[in-house]
PDB file of C-alpha atoms in Angstrom:
ATOM      1  CA  GLN A   1      -6.455   0.397 -18.379  1.00 87.00           C
ATOM      2  CA  VAL A   2      -4.645   1.445 -15.257  1.00 97.00           C
ATOM      3  CA  GLN A   3      -3.549  -2.207 -13.107  1.00 98.00           C
ATOM      4  CA  LEU A   4      -1.622  -2.740  -9.626  1.00 97.00           C
ATOM      5  CA  VAL A   5       0.376  -5.449  -8.082  1.00 97.00           C
ATOM      6  CA  GLU A   6       1.798  -5.893  -4.841  1.00 97.00           C
ATOM      7  CA  SER A   7       4.323  -8.318  -3.817  1.00 97.00           C
ATOM      8  CA  GLY A   8       6.552  -9.436  -1.043  1.00 97.00           C
ATOM      9  CA  GLY A   9       3.984 -10.467   1.128  1.00 98.00           C
ATOM     10  CA  GLY A  10       4.123 -14.005   3.245  1.00 98.00           C
ATOM     11  CA  LEU A  11       5.388 -15.613   6.971  1.00 98.00           C
ATOM     12  CA  VAL A  12       7.245 -13.802   9.402  1.00 98.00           C
ATOM     13  CA  GLN A  13       7.096 -14.156  13.277  1.00 98.00           C
ATOM     14  CA  PRO A  14       7.054 -11.884  16.044  1.00 98.00           C
ATOM     15  CA  GLY A  15       8.857  -8.746  15.455  1.00 98.00           C
ATOM     16  CA  GLY A  16      10.469  -9.872  12.092  1.00 98.00           C
ATOM     17  CA  SER A  17      10.320  -7.612   9.256  1.00 98.00           C
ATOM     18  CA  LEU A  18       8.488  -7.577   5.939  1.00 98.00           C
ATOM     19  CA  SER A  19       8.914  -5.579   3.135  1.00 98.00           C
ATOM     20  CA  LEU A  20       5.948  -4.704  -0.100  1.00 98.00           C
ATOM     21  CA  SER A  21       5.698  -3.134  -3.479  1.00 98.00           C
ATOM     22  CA  CYS A  22       3.380  -1.817  -5.468  1.00 98.00           C
ATOM     23  CA  THR A  23       3.696  -1.655  -8.932  1.00 98.00           C
ATOM     24  CA  THR A  24       1.317   0.763 -11.564  1.00 97.00           C
ATOM     25  CA  THR A  25       1.152   0.479 -14.452  1.00 97.00           C
ATOM     26  CA  GLY A  26      -1.525   1.673 -17.240  1.00 97.00           C
ATOM     27  CA  SER A  27      -2.220   4.677 -19.813  1.00 97.00           C
ATOM     28  CA  ILE A  28      -1.318   7.474 -16.878  1.00 97.00           C
ATOM     29  CA  PHE A  29      -0.513  11.208 -17.167  1.00 97.00           C
ATOM     30  CA  MET A  30      -0.288  11.119 -13.150  1.00 97.00           C
ATOM     31  CA  ILE A  31      -0.595   9.270 -10.127  1.00 98.00           C
ATOM     32  CA  ASN A  32      -1.785  11.148  -6.953  1.00 98.00           C
ATOM     33  CA  ALA A  33      -1.674   9.139  -3.940  1.00 98.00           C
ATOM     34  CA  VAL A  34      -1.166   5.462  -3.205  1.00 98.00           C
ATOM     35  CA  GLY A  35      -1.590   4.236   0.189  1.00 98.00           C
ATOM     36  CA  TRP A  36      -1.242   0.497   1.487  1.00 98.00           C
ATOM     37  CA  TYR A  37      -3.866  -0.809   3.110  1.00 98.00           C
ATOM     38  CA  ARG A  38      -5.347  -4.180   5.282  1.00 98.00           C
ATOM     39  CA  GLN A  39      -7.978  -5.779   5.817  1.00 98.00           C
ATOM     40  CA  ALA A  40      -8.321  -9.442   8.195  1.00 97.00           C
ATOM     41  CA  PRO A  41     -11.092 -11.802   8.298  1.00 94.00           C
ATOM     42  CA  GLY A  42     -13.934 -10.316   9.195  1.00 95.00           C
ATOM     43  CA  LYS A  43     -12.706  -6.872   9.545  1.00 97.00           C
ATOM     44  CA  GLU A  44     -13.127  -4.037   7.943  1.00 97.00           C
ATOM     45  CA  ARG A  45      -9.875  -2.611   5.381  1.00 98.00           C
ATOM     46  CA  THR A  46      -8.308   0.028   6.603  1.00 98.00           C
ATOM     47  CA  LEU A  47      -5.934   2.458   6.172  1.00 98.00           C
ATOM     48  CA  VAL A  48      -2.019   0.872   7.306  1.00 98.00           C
ATOM     49  CA  ALA A  49       0.601   4.299   5.406  1.00 98.00           C
ATOM     50  CA  ARG A  50      -0.112   6.895   2.144  1.00 98.00           C
ATOM     51  CA  VAL A  51       1.910   8.668   0.087  1.00 98.00           C
ATOM     52  CA  THR A  52       0.978  11.516  -2.157  1.00 97.00           C
ATOM     53  CA  SER A  53       2.725  12.731  -5.573  1.00 97.00           C
ATOM     54  CA  GLY A  54       3.079  16.018  -3.004  1.00 96.00           C
ATOM     55  CA  HIS A  55       5.582  14.344  -0.878  1.00 94.00           C
ATOM     56  CA  SER A  56       3.166  13.867   2.463  1.00 97.00           C
ATOM     57  CA  VAL A  57       2.575  10.412   4.417  1.00 98.00           C
ATOM     58  CA  ASP A  58      -0.018   8.980   6.789  1.00 98.00           C
ATOM     59  CA  TYR A  59       0.417   5.809   8.101  1.00 98.00           C
ATOM     60  CA  ALA A  60      -1.229   5.013  10.859  1.00 98.00           C
ATOM     61  CA  ASP A  61      -0.879   4.832  14.698  1.00 98.00           C
ATOM     62  CA  SER A  62      -0.621   0.983  14.891  1.00 98.00           C
ATOM     63  CA  VAL A  63       2.543   1.198  12.056  1.00 98.00           C
ATOM     64  CA  LYS A  64       3.299   4.371  13.557  1.00 98.00           C
ATOM     65  CA  GLY A  65       7.099   4.586  14.460  1.00 98.00           C
ATOM     66  CA  ARG A  66       6.842   0.389  12.946  1.00 98.00           C
ATOM     67  CA  PHE A  67       6.388   1.168   9.248  1.00 98.00           C
ATOM     68  CA  THR A  68       7.592   3.077   6.012  1.00 98.00           C
ATOM     69  CA  ILE A  69       6.212   3.960   3.278  1.00 98.00           C
ATOM     70  CA  SER A  70       8.419   5.101   0.192  1.00 97.00           C
ATOM     71  CA  ARG A  71       7.790   5.853  -3.705  1.00 96.00           C
ATOM     72  CA  ASN A  72       9.567   6.435  -6.830  1.00 95.00           C
ATOM     73  CA  ASN A  73       9.813  10.056  -8.229  1.00 94.00           C
ATOM     74  CA  ALA A  74       6.819   8.850 -10.656  1.00 94.00           C
ATOM     75  CA  LEU A  75       4.637   7.435  -7.728  1.00 95.00           C
ATOM     76  CA  ASN A  76       3.967   3.975  -9.715  1.00 96.00           C
ATOM     77  CA  THR A  77       6.327   2.343  -7.544  1.00 97.00           C
ATOM     78  CA  VAL A  78       5.370   2.059  -4.048  1.00 97.00           C
ATOM     79  CA  HIS A  79       7.462  -0.019  -1.390  1.00 98.00           C
ATOM     80  CA  LEU A  80       6.350  -0.378   2.982  1.00 98.00           C
ATOM     81  CA  GLN A  81       9.363  -1.441   4.779  1.00 98.00           C
ATOM     82  CA  MET A  82       7.151  -3.391   8.052  1.00 98.00           C
ATOM     83  CA  SER A  83       9.009  -4.265  11.157  1.00 98.00           C
ATOM     84  CA  SER A  84       8.704  -5.234  14.083  1.00 98.00           C
ATOM     85  CA  LEU A  85       6.124  -6.739  13.116  1.00 98.00           C
ATOM     86  CA  LYS A  86       2.417  -8.043  15.123  1.00 98.00           C
ATOM     87  CA  PRO A  87       0.220 -11.250  14.719  1.00 98.00           C
ATOM     88  CA  GLU A  88      -2.752  -8.320  14.569  1.00 97.00           C
ATOM     89  CA  ASP A  89      -0.757  -7.030  11.551  1.00 98.00           C
ATOM     90  CA  THR A  90      -2.022 -10.333   9.926  1.00 98.00           C
ATOM     91  CA  ALA A  91      -4.245  -9.227   6.841  1.00 98.00           C
ATOM     92  CA  VAL A  92      -4.541  -9.243   3.427  1.00 98.00           C
ATOM     93  CA  TYR A  93      -2.566  -5.791   2.476  1.00 98.00           C
ATOM     94  CA  TYR A  94      -3.629  -3.933  -0.926  1.00 98.00           C
ATOM     95  CA  CYS A  95      -2.676  -1.624  -2.586  1.00 98.00           C
ATOM     96  CA  ASN A  96      -4.772   1.978  -4.010  1.00 98.00           C
ATOM     97  CA  ALA A  97      -3.206   4.729  -6.270  1.00 98.00           C
ATOM     98  CA  LEU A  98      -5.142   7.273  -6.956  1.00 98.00           C
ATOM     99  CA  GLY A  99      -4.815   9.529 -10.243  1.00 98.00           C
ATOM    100  CA  TYR A 100      -5.869  10.408 -13.542  1.00 98.00           C
ATOM    101  CA  THR A 101      -4.850   8.394 -16.643  1.00 98.00           C
ATOM    102  CA  GLN A 102      -3.806   9.707 -20.301  1.00 97.00           C
ATOM    103  CA  ALA A 103      -7.507  10.449 -20.787  1.00 97.00           C
ATOM    104  CA  ARG A 104      -7.713  13.209 -17.564  1.00 97.00           C
ATOM    105  CA  GLU A 105     -10.072  10.756 -16.466  1.00 97.00           C
ATOM    106  CA  VAL A 106      -9.651  10.267 -12.462  1.00 98.00           C
ATOM    107  CA  PHE A 107      -8.993   6.139 -11.611  1.00 98.00           C
ATOM    108  CA  ASP A 108      -8.870   4.599  -7.969  1.00 98.00           C
ATOM    109  CA  VAL A 109      -7.978   1.142  -8.882  1.00 98.00           C
ATOM    110  CA  TRP A 110      -7.205  -1.556  -6.335  1.00 98.00           C
ATOM    111  CA  GLY A 111      -3.977  -4.339  -6.919  1.00 98.00           C
ATOM    112  CA  GLN A 112      -4.421  -8.136  -5.977  1.00 97.00           C
ATOM    113  CA  GLY A 113      -4.108  -8.138  -2.300  1.00 97.00           C
ATOM    114  CA  THR A 114      -1.146 -10.161  -0.576  1.00 98.00           C
ATOM    115  CA  GLN A 115      -1.066 -12.191   2.813  1.00 98.00           C
ATOM    116  CA  VAL A 116       0.966 -10.797   5.610  1.00 98.00           C
ATOM    117  CA  THR A 117       0.932 -13.844   8.568  1.00 98.00           C
ATOM    118  CA  VAL A 118       3.115 -12.786  12.045  1.00 98.00           C
ATOM    119  CA  SER A 119       3.069 -16.009  13.148  1.00 97.00           C
ATOM    120  CA  VAL A 120       5.257 -17.922  16.187  1.00 92.00           C
TER     121      VAL A 120
END
């Protein structure tokens, strides 16, 4: 019913920049929060950045000052601007949305992921 699609991943050199996008569609009443997560091979999925309907923003310490999350009014389009990229940023990046469907049911939906590779 609710679907998320990420885009924008790719290969960049250390120090480079990349922008990711997340679009949420479906029978949605309200999106309360959208977060970007990442998972490298053999590692747990971790929070990168999150933005809420109340405009609060949270970043992982490892990306503060380098990554910026932004949103539209409905929170159904969220971007993650990544700069000063490091090899440690290499991972599959996933978008996650929390909210309510039009039937007032809670949803917690993940996108398919997009690969970000930072390498010479």
